[in-house]
XYZ file of N, CA and C in Angstrom:
201
model
N 26.007 -73.378 -59.759
C 25.802 -73.061 -58.357
C 25.292 -71.623 -58.245
N 24.296 -71.470 -57.428
C 23.771 -70.124 -57.213
C 23.798 -69.806 -55.727
N 24.100 -68.579 -55.434
C 24.231 -68.126 -54.056
C 23.299 -66.934 -53.855
N 22.728 -66.831 -52.662
C 21.884 -65.680 -52.341
C 22.534 -64.893 -51.202
N 22.677 -63.608 -51.437
C 23.235 -62.719 -50.418
C 22.142 -61.865 -49.779
N 20.882 -62.287 -49.921
C 19.772 -61.508 -49.368
C 19.928 -61.286 -47.869
N 20.458 -62.289 -47.175
C 20.679 -62.137 -45.728
C 21.683 -61.012 -45.458
N 22.723 -60.931 -46.284
C 23.722 -59.871 -46.122
C 23.082 -58.508 -46.309
N 22.281 -58.365 -47.363
C 21.646 -57.066 -47.627
C 20.734 -56.685 -46.468
N 20.044 -57.685 -45.876
C 19.168 -57.404 -44.731
C 19.992 -56.963 -43.514
N 21.139 -57.628 -43.287
C 22.007 -57.239 -42.168
C 22.462 -55.797 -42.345
N 22.840 -55.425 -43.565
C 23.274 -54.048 -43.818
C 22.146 -53.058 -43.513
N 20.932 -53.393 -43.944
C 19.782 -52.522 -43.676
C 19.548 -52.418 -42.174
N 19.576 -53.563 -41.487
C 19.344 -53.575 -40.032
C 20.379 -52.751 -39.282
N 21.591 -52.695 -39.813
C 22.666 -51.940 -39.147
C 22.827 -50.528 -39.723
N 21.895 -50.162 -40.600
C 21.905 -48.832 -41.215
C 23.223 -48.576 -41.957
N 23.695 -49.596 -42.654
C 24.932 -49.495 -43.431
C 24.590 -49.542 -44.913
N 25.417 -48.887 -45.710
C 25.280 -48.967 -47.153
C 26.356 -49.903 -47.692
N 26.179 -50.355 -48.924
C 27.180 -51.240 -49.526
C 28.552 -50.580 -49.541
N 28.581 -49.282 -49.786
C 29.881 -48.593 -49.814
C 30.548 -48.618 -48.444
N 29.751 -48.580 -47.373
C 30.308 -48.682 -46.015
C 30.974 -50.043 -45.822
N 30.293 -51.086 -46.278
C 30.849 -52.434 -46.182
C 32.123 -52.548 -47.012
N 32.124 -51.956 -48.195
C 33.298 -51.999 -49.065
C 34.501 -51.345 -48.384
N 34.269 -50.210 -47.745
C 35.361 -49.508 -47.060
C 35.865 -50.304 -45.861
N 34.951 -50.886 -45.116
C 35.294 -51.604 -43.888
C 36.032 -52.918 -44.176
N 35.770 -53.511 -45.352
C 36.329 -54.835 -45.661
C 37.346 -54.804 -46.802
N 37.553 -53.646 -47.407
C 38.465 -53.514 -48.545
C 38.045 -54.419 -49.715
N 36.742 -54.440 -49.978
C 36.190 -55.184 -51.117
C 36.012 -54.196 -52.261
N 36.406 -54.593 -53.470
C 36.270 -53.664 -54.602
C 34.869 -53.728 -55.219
N 34.584 -52.780 -56.074
C 33.238 -52.657 -56.641
C 32.875 -53.833 -57.544
N 33.842 -54.442 -58.215
C 33.509 -55.581 -59.082
C 33.084 -56.795 -58.251
N 33.704 -56.968 -57.091
C 33.298 -58.062 -56.204
C 31.903 -57.795 -55.661
N 31.634 -56.553 -55.296
C 30.304 -56.199 -54.799
C 29.259 -56.399 -55.899
N 29.621 -56.100 -57.144
C 28.705 -56.297 -58.271
C 28.405 -57.785 -58.462
N 29.434 -58.630 -58.319
C 29.218 -60.080 -58.420
C 28.229 -60.542 -57.355
N 28.380 -60.029 -56.166
C 27.473 -60.404 -55.085
C 26.057 -59.909 -55.370
N 25.957 -58.736 -55.953
C 24.655 -58.189 -56.310
C 23.921 -59.036 -57.344
N 24.698 -59.769 -58.147
C 24.120 -60.648 -59.175
C 23.956 -62.081 -58.671
N 24.305 -62.325 -57.403
C 24.171 -63.667 -56.847
C 25.249 -64.628 -57.308
N 26.402 -64.087 -57.700
C 27.507 -64.937 -58.139
C 28.413 -65.264 -56.953
N 29.063 -66.427 -56.981
C 29.933 -66.792 -55.861
C 31.178 -65.911 -55.783
N 31.607 -65.653 -54.555
C 32.868 -64.942 -54.300
C 33.709 -65.831 -53.388
N 34.961 -65.495 -53.213
C 35.876 -66.350 -52.456
C 35.527 -66.393 -50.969
N 35.956 -67.472 -50.344
C 35.766 -67.626 -48.897
C 36.506 -66.520 -48.156
N 37.613 -66.065 -48.718
C 38.374 -64.988 -48.079
C 37.520 -63.723 -47.979
N 36.802 -63.401 -49.036
C 35.918 -62.232 -49.044
C 34.818 -62.415 -48.004
N 34.199 -63.589 -48.006
C 33.127 -63.851 -47.040
C 33.663 -63.777 -45.614
N 34.886 -64.248 -45.418
C 35.513 -64.179 -44.100
C 35.716 -62.748 -43.646
N 36.151 -61.901 -44.564
C 36.345 -60.480 -44.229
C 35.025 -59.827 -43.836
N 33.975 -60.179 -44.578
C 32.655 -59.621 -44.275
C 32.201 -60.096 -42.893
N 32.379 -61.385 -42.622
C 31.989 -61.928 -41.318
C 32.763 -61.263 -40.181
N 34.057 -61.053 -40.386
C 34.860 -60.367 -39.366
C 34.326 -58.954 -39.123
N 34.058 -58.240 -40.202
C 33.613 -56.853 -40.092
C 32.243 -56.744 -39.425
N 31.359 -57.697 -39.733
C 29.999 -57.632 -39.206
C 29.823 -58.480 -37.947
N 30.900 -59.163 -37.549
C 30.870 -60.046 -36.383
C 29.717 -61.034 -36.466
N 29.743 -61.824 -37.549
C 28.697 -62.810 -37.777
C 29.312 -64.068 -38.393
N 28.480 -65.056 -38.683
C 28.916 -66.280 -39.346
C 28.460 -66.265 -40.799
N 29.078 -67.106 -41.612
C 28.742 -67.140 -43.044
C 27.261 -67.413 -43.255
N 26.684 -68.286 -42.455
C 25.257 -68.591 -42.587
C 24.347 -67.407 -42.322
N 24.898 -66.378 -41.667
C 24.121 -65.175 -41.396
C 24.064 -64.242 -42.603
N 24.930 -64.477 -43.600
C 24.994 -63.533 -44.732
C 24.792 -64.170 -46.101
N 24.880 -65.510 -46.185
C 24.792 -66.152 -47.493
C 24.006 -67.454 -47.402
N 23.261 -67.744 -48.466
C 22.531 -69.008 -48.608
C 22.944 -69.660 -49.922
N 23.061 -70.972 -49.895
C 23.261 -71.739 -51.124
C 21.888 -72.052 -51.672
N 21.667 -71.747 -52.954
C 20.391 -71.984 -53.579
C 20.549 -73.140 -54.562
N 19.843 -74.226 -54.281
C 19.920 -75.394 -55.156
C 19.196 -75.086 -56.457
N 19.858 -75.387 -57.575
C 19.270 -75.065 -58.883
C 18.210 -76.052 -59.273
């Protein structure tokens, strides 16, 4: 399974936020952020925290990429 977080990175750019800002706001550690940077899946809990912080839905930040 492959996941794309390109939408998330675009949202951060649009809101003038850096990854470290998101990490602080959601209490996500650097290893989880690194997994996302590599397109690896993370838990729904993490995605939920991001959605809460950015006031968006999961579809606004992540895409499932069929292999």
